[in-house]
Coordinates of C-alpha atoms (C1' of nucleotides) in Angstrom, one line a residue:
Chain A
M1 CA 5.4 -24.5 -1.0
A2 CA 5.4 -24.9 -4.7
D3 CA 8.0 -23.0 -6.6
T4 CA 11.2 -21.5 -5.3
P5 CA 13.7 -23.9 -6.7
D6 CA 16.4 -21.4 -7.8
S7 CA 16.2 -18.8 -5.2
S8 CA 18.1 -19.2 -2.0
R9 CA 16.1 -19.9 1.1
R10 CA 17.0 -16.6 2.6
T11 CA 13.4 -15.5 2.7
L12 CA 10.8 -15.7 5.4
E13 CA 7.8 -17.7 4.5
T14 CA 5.6 -16.0 7.0
V15 CA 6.3 -12.7 5.5
S16 CA 5.9 -14.1 2.0
R17 CA 2.5 -15.4 3.0
A18 CA 1.5 -12.1 4.4
C19 CA 2.3 -10.5 1.1
D20 CA 0.2 -13.0 -0.7
I21 CA -2.7 -12.3 1.6
I22 CA -2.4 -8.6 0.9
K23 CA -2.4 -9.2 -2.8
A24 CA -5.3 -11.6 -2.6
L25 CA -7.3 -9.1 -0.6
E26 CA -6.7 -6.5 -3.3
Q27 CA -7.6 -8.9 -6.0
L28 CA -10.7 -10.2 -4.3
N29 CA -11.7 -6.8 -3.1
G30 CA -11.9 -8.0 0.4
A31 CA -12.7 -11.5 1.6
G32 CA -13.7 -13.7 4.5
V33 CA -11.4 -16.0 6.4
T34 CA -12.6 -19.2 4.8
E35 CA -12.7 -17.7 1.3
L36 CA -9.1 -16.5 1.7
A37 CA -7.9 -19.7 3.2
N38 CA -9.3 -21.7 0.3
H39 CA -7.9 -19.2 -2.2
L40 CA -4.4 -19.5 -0.8
D41 CA -4.4 -23.1 0.4
L42 CA -4.0 -22.3 4.1
S43 CA -5.8 -23.4 7.1
K44 CA -8.5 -21.2 8.5
S45 CA -6.8 -20.7 11.8
S46 CA -3.6 -19.6 10.1
T47 CA -5.4 -17.3 7.8
H48 CA -7.2 -15.8 10.8
S49 CA -3.9 -15.1 12.5
Y50 CA -2.5 -13.3 9.5
L51 CA -5.6 -11.2 9.2
A52 CA -5.7 -10.4 12.9
T53 CA -2.1 -9.2 12.7
L54 CA -2.6 -7.1 9.6
Q55 CA -5.7 -5.6 11.2
E56 CA -3.8 -4.8 14.4
K57 CA -1.2 -3.1 12.3
Q58 CA -3.9 -1.2 10.6
L59 CA -3.2 -2.4 7.1
V60 CA -6.4 -4.3 7.0
V61 CA -9.9 -3.4 8.2
K62 CA -12.7 -5.7 9.1
N63 CA -16.3 -5.0 8.1
G64 CA -18.6 -7.6 9.4
N65 CA -17.0 -10.8 8.4
T66 CA -15.1 -9.3 5.5
Y67 CA -11.5 -8.2 5.7
S68 CA -10.2 -5.6 3.2
L69 CA -7.1 -3.6 2.7
S70 CA -7.2 -0.3 4.7
L71 CA -6.8 3.2 3.3
E72 CA -3.3 3.1 4.9
F73 CA -2.3 1.8 1.5
L74 CA -3.5 5.0 -0.1
Y75 CA -1.4 7.0 2.3
L76 CA 1.6 4.8 1.8
G77 CA 1.3 4.9 -1.9
K78 CA 1.1 8.7 -2.0
T79 CA 4.1 8.9 0.2
V80 CA 6.1 6.6 -2.0
R81 CA 5.3 8.7 -4.9
Y82 CA 5.9 12.0 -3.2
Q83 CA 9.3 10.7 -2.0
H84 CA 10.3 9.5 -5.5
I85 CA 13.1 11.5 -7.0
L86 CA 11.5 11.5 -10.4
F87 CA 8.2 12.8 -9.0
Q88 CA 9.8 15.5 -6.9
H89 CA 11.8 16.8 -9.9
G90 CA 9.6 15.7 -12.8
K91 CA 6.0 16.5 -11.7
D92 CA 5.8 20.0 -13.0
Q93 CA 7.6 19.2 -16.2
T94 CA 5.2 16.2 -16.9
E95 CA 2.3 18.5 -16.4
E96 CA 3.8 21.0 -18.8
L97 CA 4.4 18.3 -21.3
A98 CA 0.8 17.2 -21.2
E99 CA -0.3 20.8 -21.6
E100 CA 2.0 21.5 -24.5
T101 CA 1.2 18.4 -26.5
G102 CA -2.4 18.2 -25.5
E103 CA -2.1 14.4 -24.9
F104 CA -1.4 12.1 -22.0
A105 CA 2.0 12.5 -20.4
H106 CA 3.5 9.8 -18.3
L107 CA 6.4 9.7 -15.8
M108 CA 7.6 6.2 -15.1
C109 CA 10.4 4.0 -13.9
E110 CA 11.5 0.4 -14.0
Q111 CA 10.9 -1.8 -11.0
H112 CA 11.4 -5.5 -10.9
G113 CA 11.6 -5.6 -14.6
L114 CA 8.3 -3.9 -15.2
E115 CA 7.1 -0.5 -15.9
R116 CA 5.7 1.4 -13.0
N117 CA 3.8 4.7 -13.5
I118 CA 4.7 7.4 -11.1
Y119 CA 2.5 10.1 -12.5
K120 CA 0.1 10.5 -15.3
V121 CA -1.3 13.8 -16.6
M122 CA -4.2 14.2 -19.0
G123 CA -3.6 16.9 -21.6
P124 CA -6.4 19.1 -22.9
N125 CA -7.0 16.8 -25.9
A126 CA -6.5 13.5 -24.1
I127 CA -9.2 11.0 -24.5
G128 CA -10.2 8.2 -22.1
N129 CA -10.8 8.2 -18.4
E130 CA -9.3 10.3 -15.8
Y131 CA -6.4 8.1 -15.0
H132 CA -5.5 9.5 -11.6
T133 CA -8.9 8.5 -10.1
S134 CA -9.7 5.4 -12.1
K135 CA -8.7 1.8 -11.5
E136 CA -5.0 1.5 -12.0
Q137 CA -4.0 -1.1 -14.6
N138 CA -1.4 -3.7 -13.8
P139 CA 2.2 -2.8 -14.5
D140 CA 3.2 -3.0 -18.1
Y141 CA 6.0 -4.9 -19.7
L142 CA 8.9 -2.6 -20.8
H143 CA 9.4 -3.8 -24.3
F144 CA 6.1 -2.6 -25.8
T145 CA 5.9 0.9 -24.4
S146 CA 7.9 3.9 -25.5
A147 CA 9.1 4.8 -22.0
G148 CA 9.9 1.2 -21.3
K149 CA 12.0 0.9 -24.4
A150 CA 13.7 4.2 -23.6
V151 CA 14.7 2.7 -20.2
L152 CA 15.7 -0.7 -21.6
A153 CA 18.0 1.1 -24.1
H154 CA 20.0 2.6 -21.3
L155 CA 20.2 -0.2 -18.8
P156 CA 23.4 -2.2 -18.4
E157 CA 23.4 -5.0 -20.9
E158 CA 23.5 -7.6 -18.1
R159 CA 20.3 -6.2 -16.5
L160 CA 18.6 -6.0 -19.9
H161 CA 19.1 -9.7 -20.4
E162 CA 18.0 -10.5 -16.9
I163 CA 14.8 -8.6 -17.5
V164 CA 14.1 -10.1 -20.9
N165 CA 14.8 -13.6 -19.7
R166 CA 12.6 -13.1 -16.7
Q167 CA 9.7 -11.4 -18.3
G168 CA 9.9 -12.7 -21.9
L169 CA 8.8 -10.7 -24.9
I170 CA 5.0 -11.0 -24.6
S171 CA 3.0 -10.0 -27.7
K172 CA 0.1 -7.6 -27.4
T173 CA -0.5 -6.4 -30.9
P174 CA 1.0 -7.4 -34.3
N175 CA 3.5 -4.6 -33.9
T176 CA 4.9 -5.8 -30.6
I177 CA 8.6 -6.7 -30.7
T178 CA 8.8 -10.3 -29.7
D179 CA 12.3 -11.1 -31.0
I180 CA 15.5 -10.3 -29.0
D181 CA 17.5 -9.4 -32.1
T182 CA 14.8 -7.0 -33.3
L183 CA 14.7 -5.5 -29.8
N184 CA 18.4 -5.0 -29.7
A185 CA 18.4 -3.3 -33.0
E186 CA 15.6 -1.1 -31.9
L187 CA 17.4 -0.2 -28.6
A188 CA 20.5 0.8 -30.6
T189 CA 18.4 3.1 -32.7
I190 CA 16.8 4.5 -29.5
R191 CA 20.2 5.2 -28.0
E192 CA 21.2 6.9 -31.2
Q193 CA 18.3 9.2 -31.7
G194 CA 17.7 9.8 -27.9
Y195 CA 14.1 8.8 -27.8
A196 CA 11.9 5.8 -28.3
V197 CA 8.6 5.4 -30.1
N198 CA 5.7 3.0 -29.6
D199 CA 3.8 2.5 -32.8
E200 CA 0.7 0.6 -31.8
E201 CA 2.9 -2.0 -30.1
E202 CA 0.8 -2.1 -27.0
I203 CA -2.6 -1.0 -28.0
R204 CA -3.9 -0.7 -31.5
G205 CA -4.6 2.9 -32.4
I206 CA -2.2 4.3 -29.8
R207 CA 1.2 5.7 -30.4
A208 CA 3.7 7.1 -27.9
V209 CA 7.1 8.8 -27.7
G210 CA 9.3 8.4 -24.7
A211 CA 12.7 9.7 -23.6
P212 CA 15.0 8.4 -20.9
I213 CA 15.9 10.3 -17.7
C214 CA 19.4 9.6 -16.4
S215 CA 21.1 10.4 -13.1
P216 CA 24.1 12.7 -13.0
E217 CA 26.2 9.5 -12.9
G218 CA 24.6 8.3 -16.1
M219 CA 22.3 5.6 -14.7
V220 CA 18.9 5.6 -16.2
L221 CA 16.2 6.5 -13.6
G222 CA 13.1 6.3 -15.7
A223 CA 11.4 8.0 -18.6
V224 CA 8.8 10.5 -19.7
S225 CA 6.4 9.8 -22.5
V226 CA 3.5 11.2 -24.4
S227 CA 0.8 9.0 -25.8
G228 CA -2.3 9.5 -27.9
P229 CA -4.3 8.2 -30.8
T230 CA -2.6 7.6 -34.2
S231 CA -5.1 10.1 -35.7
R232 CA -3.5 12.9 -33.8
L233 CA 0.0 11.5 -33.3
S234 CA 1.0 11.5 -36.9
G235 CA 3.1 13.3 -39.5
E236 CA 5.5 16.0 -38.4
F237 CA 3.8 16.2 -34.9
Y238 CA 4.6 12.5 -34.3
A239 CA 8.0 12.5 -36.1
E240 CA 9.4 15.8 -34.8
T241 CA 7.4 18.0 -32.5
V242 CA 6.5 15.5 -29.9
P243 CA 10.0 13.8 -29.8
E244 CA 11.6 17.2 -29.4
K245 CA 9.3 18.2 -26.6
V246 CA 9.6 14.8 -24.8
V247 CA 13.4 14.9 -25.0
E248 CA 13.4 18.5 -23.8
S249 CA 11.3 17.5 -20.8
A250 CA 13.6 14.7 -20.0
N251 CA 16.5 17.0 -20.1
I252 CA 14.9 19.5 -17.9
I253 CA 14.0 16.9 -15.4
E254 CA 17.6 15.6 -15.5
A255 CA 18.8 19.2 -14.9
N256 CA 16.4 19.5 -11.9
I257 CA 17.8 16.4 -10.4
N258 CA 21.3 17.5 -11.1
M259 CA 20.9 20.7 -9.3
S260 CA 19.3 19.0 -6.3
T261 CA 22.0 16.4 -5.8
K262 CA 24.6 18.8 -4.4
K263 CA 24.3 17.1 -1.1
S264 CA 26.1 13.9 -0.1
Q265 CA 24.7 10.6 -1.0
F266 CA 24.6 9.4 2.5
Chain B
M1 CA 4.4 -3.0 21.5
A2 CA 3.3 -1.6 24.7
D3 CA -0.3 -0.7 24.4
T4 CA -2.6 -3.6 23.5
P5 CA -3.3 -5.1 26.8
D6 CA -6.9 -6.1 26.0
S7 CA -6.4 -7.7 22.6
S8 CA -5.8 -11.4 22.5
R9 CA -2.3 -12.4 21.5
R10 CA -3.5 -14.3 18.4
T11 CA -1.1 -12.4 16.2
L12 CA 2.0 -13.3 14.3
E13 CA 5.2 -11.6 15.4
T14 CA 6.8 -12.1 12.0
V15 CA 4.0 -10.4 10.2
S16 CA 3.9 -7.7 12.8
R17 CA 7.6 -7.0 12.3
A18 CA 7.2 -7.0 8.5
C19 CA 4.6 -4.2 8.9
D20 CA 7.0 -2.3 11.2
I21 CA 9.6 -2.5 8.5
I22 CA 7.2 -1.3 5.9
K23 CA 6.3 1.7 8.0
A24 CA 9.9 2.4 8.9
L25 CA 10.9 2.4 5.3
E26 CA 8.1 4.9 4.6
Q27 CA 9.2 7.0 7.5
L28 CA 12.9 6.9 6.7
N29 CA 12.3 7.3 3.0
G30 CA 14.3 4.1 2.3
A31 CA 17.1 2.8 4.4
G32 CA 20.0 0.3 4.5
V33 CA 20.0 -2.9 6.4
T34 CA 22.1 -1.7 9.3
E35 CA 20.2 1.5 9.6
L36 CA 16.9 -0.3 9.7
A37 CA 18.2 -3.0 12.1
N38 CA 19.3 -0.3 14.6
H39 CA 16.0 1.6 14.1
L40 CA 13.9 -1.4 14.9
D41 CA 16.2 -3.2 17.4
L42 CA 16.6 -6.2 15.2
S43 CA 19.7 -8.1 14.1
K44 CA 21.2 -7.3 10.8
S45 CA 20.6 -10.8 9.5
S46 CA 17.0 -10.8 10.5
T47 CA 16.4 -7.5 8.9
H48 CA 18.1 -8.7 5.8
S49 CA 15.7 -11.6 5.6
Y50 CA 12.7 -9.4 5.9
L51 CA 13.9 -7.1 3.2
A52 CA 14.9 -9.9 0.9
T53 CA 11.4 -11.3 1.2
L54 CA 9.6 -8.0 0.7
Q55 CA 11.8 -7.4 -2.3
E56 CA 11.0 -10.8 -3.8
K57 CA 7.3 -10.0 -3.3
Q58 CA 7.9 -6.7 -5.1
L59 CA 6.8 -4.5 -2.2
V60 CA 10.3 -3.2 -1.8
V61 CA 13.0 -2.2 -4.2
K62 CA 16.7 -2.1 -3.7
N63 CA 18.8 0.7 -5.2
G64 CA 22.4 0.2 -4.4
N65 CA 22.4 -0.5 -0.7
T66 CA 19.2 1.3 0.0
Y67 CA 15.9 -0.5 0.3
S68 CA 12.7 1.5 -0.3
L69 CA 9.0 0.8 -0.7
S70 CA 8.1 0.1 -4.3
L71 CA 5.5 1.8 -6.4
E72 CA 3.4 -1.3 -5.9
F73 CA 2.0 0.6 -2.9
L74 CA 0.8 3.4 -5.2
Y75 CA -1.0 0.8 -7.2
L76 CA -2.5 -0.9 -4.2
G77 CA -3.5 2.4 -2.7
K78 CA -5.3 3.4 -5.9
T79 CA -7.1 0.1 -6.0
V80 CA -8.2 0.3 -2.4
R81 CA -9.7 3.7 -3.1
Y82 CA -11.2 2.7 -6.4
Q83 CA -12.9 -0.3 -4.7
H84 CA -14.2 1.7 -1.8
I85 CA -18.0 2.0 -1.9
L86 CA -17.9 5.7 -0.9
F87 CA -15.4 6.5 -3.7
Q88 CA -17.4 4.6 -6.3
H89 CA -20.6 6.4 -5.4
G90 CA -19.3 9.6 -4.0
K91 CA -16.5 10.7 -6.2
D92 CA -18.6 12.8 -8.7
Q93 CA -20.7 14.3 -5.9
T94 CA -17.6 15.3 -4.0
E95 CA -16.3 17.1 -7.1
E96 CA -19.6 18.8 -7.5
L97 CA -19.5 20.0 -3.9
A98 CA -16.1 21.5 -4.3
E99 CA -17.2 23.2 -7.5
E100 CA -20.4 24.6 -6.0
T101 CA -18.9 25.9 -2.8
G102 CA -15.5 26.8 -4.3
E103 CA -13.7 25.3 -1.3
F104 CA -12.0 22.0 -0.5
A105 CA -14.4 19.0 -0.4
H106 CA -13.4 15.8 1.4
L107 CA -14.8 12.4 1.3
M108 CA -13.7 10.3 4.3
C109 CA -14.5 7.3 6.5
E110 CA -13.4 6.0 9.9
Q111 CA -10.8 3.3 10.1
H112 CA -9.3 2.1 13.4
G113 CA -10.7 5.0 15.2
L114 CA -9.1 7.6 12.9
E115 CA -10.2 9.7 10.0
R116 CA -9.0 8.4 6.6
N117 CA -9.4 10.5 3.6
I118 CA -10.7 8.8 0.5
Y119 CA -10.9 11.7 -1.8
K120 CA -10.1 15.4 -1.7
V121 CA -11.1 17.9 -4.3
M122 CA -9.9 21.5 -4.5
G123 CA -12.6 23.9 -5.4
P124 CA -12.0 27.0 -7.5
N125 CA -11.3 29.3 -4.5
A126 CA -9.4 26.8 -2.4
I127 CA -6.1 27.8 -1.1
G128 CA -3.1 25.7 -0.3
N129 CA -1.3 23.0 -2.1
E130 CA -2.8 20.5 -4.5
Y131 CA -3.7 17.9 -2.0
H132 CA -3.8 14.9 -4.4
T133 CA -0.2 15.2 -5.4
S134 CA 1.3 16.5 -2.2
K135 CA 2.6 14.7 0.8
E136 CA -0.3 13.1 2.6
Q137 CA -0.7 14.1 6.2
N138 CA -1.1 11.6 8.8
P139 CA -4.6 10.4 9.7
D140 CA -6.6 12.8 11.8
Y141 CA -8.5 12.2 15.0
L142 CA -12.2 12.2 14.6
H143 CA -13.2 14.5 17.4
F144 CA -11.8 17.7 15.9
T145 CA -12.9 17.5 12.3
S146 CA -16.4 18.1 11.0
A147 CA -16.6 14.9 9.1
G148 CA -15.1 13.0 12.0
K149 CA -17.7 14.3 14.4
A150 CA -20.5 13.6 11.9
V151 CA -19.3 10.0 11.9
L152 CA -18.9 9.8 15.7
A153 CA -22.4 11.1 16.1
H154 CA -23.8 8.1 14.2
L155 CA -21.6 5.3 15.5
P156 CA -23.0 2.8 18.0
E157 CA -22.4 4.2 21.5
E158 CA -20.2 1.2 22.4
R159 CA -17.9 1.9 19.5
L160 CA -17.8 5.6 20.2
H161 CA -16.5 5.0 23.7
E162 CA -14.1 2.4 22.4
I163 CA -12.6 5.0 20.1
V164 CA -12.6 7.8 22.6
N165 CA -10.9 5.6 25.2
R166 CA -8.3 4.4 22.7
Q167 CA -7.5 7.7 21.0
G168 CA -8.3 10.2 23.7
L169 CA -9.4 13.7 23.1
I170 CA -6.2 15.4 21.9
S171 CA -6.2 19.1 21.8
K172 CA -5.0 20.9 18.7
T173 CA -6.4 24.4 19.2
P174 CA -8.2 26.2 22.0
N175 CA -11.5 25.3 20.3
T176 CA -10.8 21.6 20.3
I177 CA -13.3 19.6 22.3
T178 CA -11.3 17.8 25.0
D179 CA -14.1 16.8 27.3
I180 CA -16.3 13.7 26.9
D181 CA -19.5 15.4 28.2
T182 CA -19.0 18.4 25.9
L183 CA -18.4 15.9 23.0
N184 CA -21.6 14.0 23.8
A185 CA -23.6 17.1 23.9
E186 CA -22.1 18.2 20.6
L187 CA -22.8 14.8 19.0
A188 CA -26.5 15.1 20.1
T189 CA -26.7 18.5 18.4
I190 CA -25.1 17.0 15.3
R191 CA -27.6 14.2 15.2
E192 CA -30.5 16.7 15.6
Q193 CA -29.4 19.1 12.9
G194 CA -28.0 16.5 10.6
Y195 CA -24.6 18.0 10.1
A196 CA -21.4 18.9 12.1
V197 CA -19.3 22.0 12.1
N198 CA -15.6 22.4 12.9
D199 CA -15.0 25.9 14.1
E200 CA -11.2 26.2 14.2
E201 CA -11.0 23.1 16.3
E202 CA -8.3 21.5 14.3
I203 CA -6.5 24.5 12.6
R204 CA -6.8 28.1 13.5
G205 CA -8.5 30.0 10.8
I206 CA -10.1 27.0 9.2
R207 CA -13.7 26.1 9.5
A208 CA -15.5 23.1 8.0
V209 CA -19.0 21.6 7.7
G210 CA -19.5 17.8 7.4
A211 CA -22.5 15.5 7.0
P212 CA -22.7 11.7 7.6
I213 CA -23.3 9.1 4.9
C214 CA -25.2 6.1 6.0
S215 CA -25.8 2.7 4.5
P216 CA -29.4 1.6 3.6
E217 CA -29.3 -0.3 6.9
G218 CA -28.5 2.8 8.8
M219 CA -24.9 2.2 9.5
V220 CA -22.7 5.2 9.1
L221 CA -20.2 4.7 6.3
G222 CA -18.3 8.0 6.3
A223 CA -18.9 11.6 5.7
V224 CA -18.4 14.5 3.2
S225 CA -17.2 17.9 4.3
V226 CA -16.3 21.3 3.0
S227 CA -13.5 23.3 4.6
G228 CA -12.0 26.7 4.1
P229 CA -10.8 29.8 5.8
T230 CA -13.0 31.6 8.3
S231 CA -12.8 34.7 6.1
R232 CA -14.9 33.0 3.4
L233 CA -16.7 30.4 5.6
S234 CA -18.8 32.9 7.6
G235 CA -22.2 34.4 7.9
E236 CA -25.1 32.9 6.0
F237 CA -22.7 31.0 3.7
Y238 CA -21.3 29.1 6.7
A239 CA -24.5 28.9 8.7
E240 CA -26.9 27.9 5.9
T241 CA -25.6 27.6 2.3
V242 CA -22.7 25.2 3.0
P243 CA -24.6 23.0 5.4
E244 CA -27.4 22.7 3.0
K245 CA -25.1 21.7 0.1
V246 CA -23.1 19.3 2.3
V247 CA -26.2 17.5 3.6
E248 CA -27.6 17.4 0.1
S249 CA -24.4 15.8 -1.2
A250 CA -24.4 13.3 1.6
N251 CA -28.0 12.4 0.7
I252 CA -27.3 12.0 -3.0
I253 CA -24.3 9.7 -2.2
E254 CA -26.6 7.7 0.1
A255 CA -29.1 7.5 -2.8
N256 CA -26.4 6.3 -5.2
I257 CA -25.4 3.6 -2.8
N258 CA -29.0 2.7 -2.2
M259 CA -29.6 2.3 -5.9
S260 CA -26.5 0.2 -6.4
T261 CA -27.4 -2.2 -3.7
K262 CA -30.8 -2.8 -5.0
K263 CA -29.6 -4.2 -8.3
S264 CA -27.6 -7.4 -8.4
Q265 CA -24.4 -6.7 -6.7
F266 CA -21.7 -7.1 -9.3
Chain C
dC1 C1' -39.7 -22.4 14.3
dA2 C1' -36.2 -25.6 14.8
dT3 C1' -32.5 -27.8 12.7
dA4 C1' -28.5 -27.8 9.8
dA5 C1' -24.9 -25.7 7.6
dT6 C1' -21.5 -21.8 7.4
dT7 C1' -18.4 -18.7 9.2
dG8 C1' -15.2 -16.7 12.3
dT9 C1' -12.6 -17.6 16.5
dT10 C1' -10.0 -20.1 20.0
dC11 C1' -7.1 -23.8 21.9
dC12 C1' -3.3 -26.9 21.8
dT13 C1' 1.0 -29.4 20.4
dA14 C1' 4.4 -31.0 17.1
dT15 C1' 7.1 -29.1 13.8
dT16 C1' 9.0 -25.8 11.2
dT17 C1' 10.8 -21.5 10.9
dC18 C1' 13.0 -17.8 12.5
dG19 C1' 16.7 -15.1 15.2
dA20 C1' 21.3 -14.0 16.6
dG21 C1' 26.1 -13.9 16.4
dA22 C1' 30.0 -14.6 13.8
dA23 C1' 32.3 -15.0 9.5
dC24 C1' 32.7 -13.6 4.5
dG25 C1' 33.3 -10.6 0.6
dG26 C1' 33.1 -6.2 -1.3
dT27 C1' 33.6 -1.1 -1.2
dG28 C1' 35.1 3.2 0.1
dT29 C1' 38.3 5.8 3.1
dC30 C1' 42.2 7.5 5.5
Chain D
dG1 C1' 47.8 -0.5 1.6
dA2 C1' 45.2 -1.3 6.0
dC3 C1' 41.1 -0.4 8.2
dA4 C1' 36.3 0.4 8.9
dC5 C1' 31.8 -0.3 7.4
dC6 C1' 28.1 -2.4 5.0
dG7 C1' 25.4 -6.1 3.0
dT8 C1' 25.2 -11.0 2.7
dT9 C1' 25.6 -15.9 4.1
dC10 C1' 25.9 -19.7 7.4
dT11 C1' 24.5 -22.6 11.2
dC12 C1' 22.0 -24.3 15.1
dG13 C1' 19.3 -23.6 19.3
dA14 C1' 15.1 -21.5 20.5
dA15 C1' 10.7 -19.9 19.7
dA16 C1' 7.0 -19.0 16.8
dT17 C1' 3.8 -20.9 13.6
dA18 C1' 0.5 -24.3 11.2
dG19 C1' -3.2 -27.2 11.4
dG20 C1' -6.7 -29.9 13.2
dA21 C1' -10.5 -29.9 16.1
dA22 C1' -13.7 -27.9 19.0
dC23 C1' -16.6 -23.7 20.1
dA24 C1' -19.6 -19.7 19.3
dA25 C1' -22.4 -17.0 16.5
dT26 C1' -24.8 -16.2 12.5
dT27 C1' -27.4 -17.5 8.5
dA28 C1' -29.8 -20.6 5.6
dT29 C1' -33.3 -24.1 5.2
dG30 C1' -37.0 -27.4 5.7

DNA sequence: CATAATTGTTCCTATTTCGAGAACGGTGTC
DNA sequence: GACACCGTTCTCGAAATAGGAACAATTATG
């Protein structure tokens, strides 16, 4: 309707609209037909057809006059995670990393140019909410997290530029890298030392250290990271101990993947 | 495809096919265009269009020639759970129930005639895998779980028959109720005593006790249950202690919901 | 208590979109 | 180096969808 000037018309509008409806239902926490129709600039009758179809396919439930996403999404989400190669071979190690450092440990990968968390574990000292049961935040940009930068540093240059061009270098704190040259220099450093740091670049008072996880073929699959308050992530612990442990965890996960990929790729 | 003779045909085939593709991708753990096309009896070009659209909408990722569901589903699933009224007001109580009984505690609701788990907590004595990170099993039928029967017992009669007719009374163990009259008698008992039991009706060696959670208006919203091996769930513990605690938990969750709907809803 | 205003649902037809086969370009294999 | 396979693109006829309007059901309102 409004903006797909560059992309080829090889996509299905009906499917696209269905996706919009799913995302709108999530955002609105359920909605009625009229509300949705107004929100998405569709006719009531069309909106109704979409909802009826999604309901029949059990992706949507209807309570009274309110349509909401069904718990099928919880099931699908858990399956997606369970099937992910990084989860299968990195879950235990991420837990150990959280245990050893006492802080939050994250396992993530890049998807569509954004950071997607696969697994988060709260270490014994970790502050904040219980991540795994709280509201999930939106996906992060890659350039202001440690794990994200670790991934960016090992992406093919072409894809790096594609992502930067598409997502931009949004600023979140005074420390956020917003300049492409600074970023490139930082990524070179990361490649050299084998890990990345996030020094209050996303959230004031929060530091993090992340290391990339690569496939046997050398393609970056994702990263592990540890994050915590600057008060605890400082001095030698921040400069040496945590990086060592994070890099070690990444290496162990790589080894796990390596051992499991004896089978053919197809 | 074959079994919706009653429902009006007010649904969109394109959306329906998109849902099939999502489910196939989950089932196949990712697939190529040709593989998917064969699996769903679609042409390659059509399948490609669907996948391209889902990818553009970030519900699907492409790795090499393999398309898979993206981690957006994990995000959506967590949001759906987080937004669910039973999770918001029943999470803490479910955890407490697991702690007090030492066994698995479940929080569930009915969707599309099936049991959907909202939250599972492993108590200190609970055996088995860590549910919340393991592969999710498929949704259960309602008639052979304690929570499911607790819900069925408080559904409007019309809806009860609708569900039974649609889902049937599948047998999983010799103890499974497979007869409508037996089920009705059982549901009457459940209504009388306020809770339901599952005595090896789903899995041999596993018992469970469930109690319904109703809205202030008297509509059943779901149920909580405790499950464990017959060796531990026996005698007075099974006959009195656990039912008491389960019913108490259900009542507390109802009270939480009640209090939240009194104040301004937002 | 009756009327008005919403909301969800259904119906219908023109119009747009989708579907299928074939062809293209790229990759891996024998 | 030729062949087979896969993903992608193209084009046009065929079929599905979008939207307006009417209907039913529920709720708000005077």
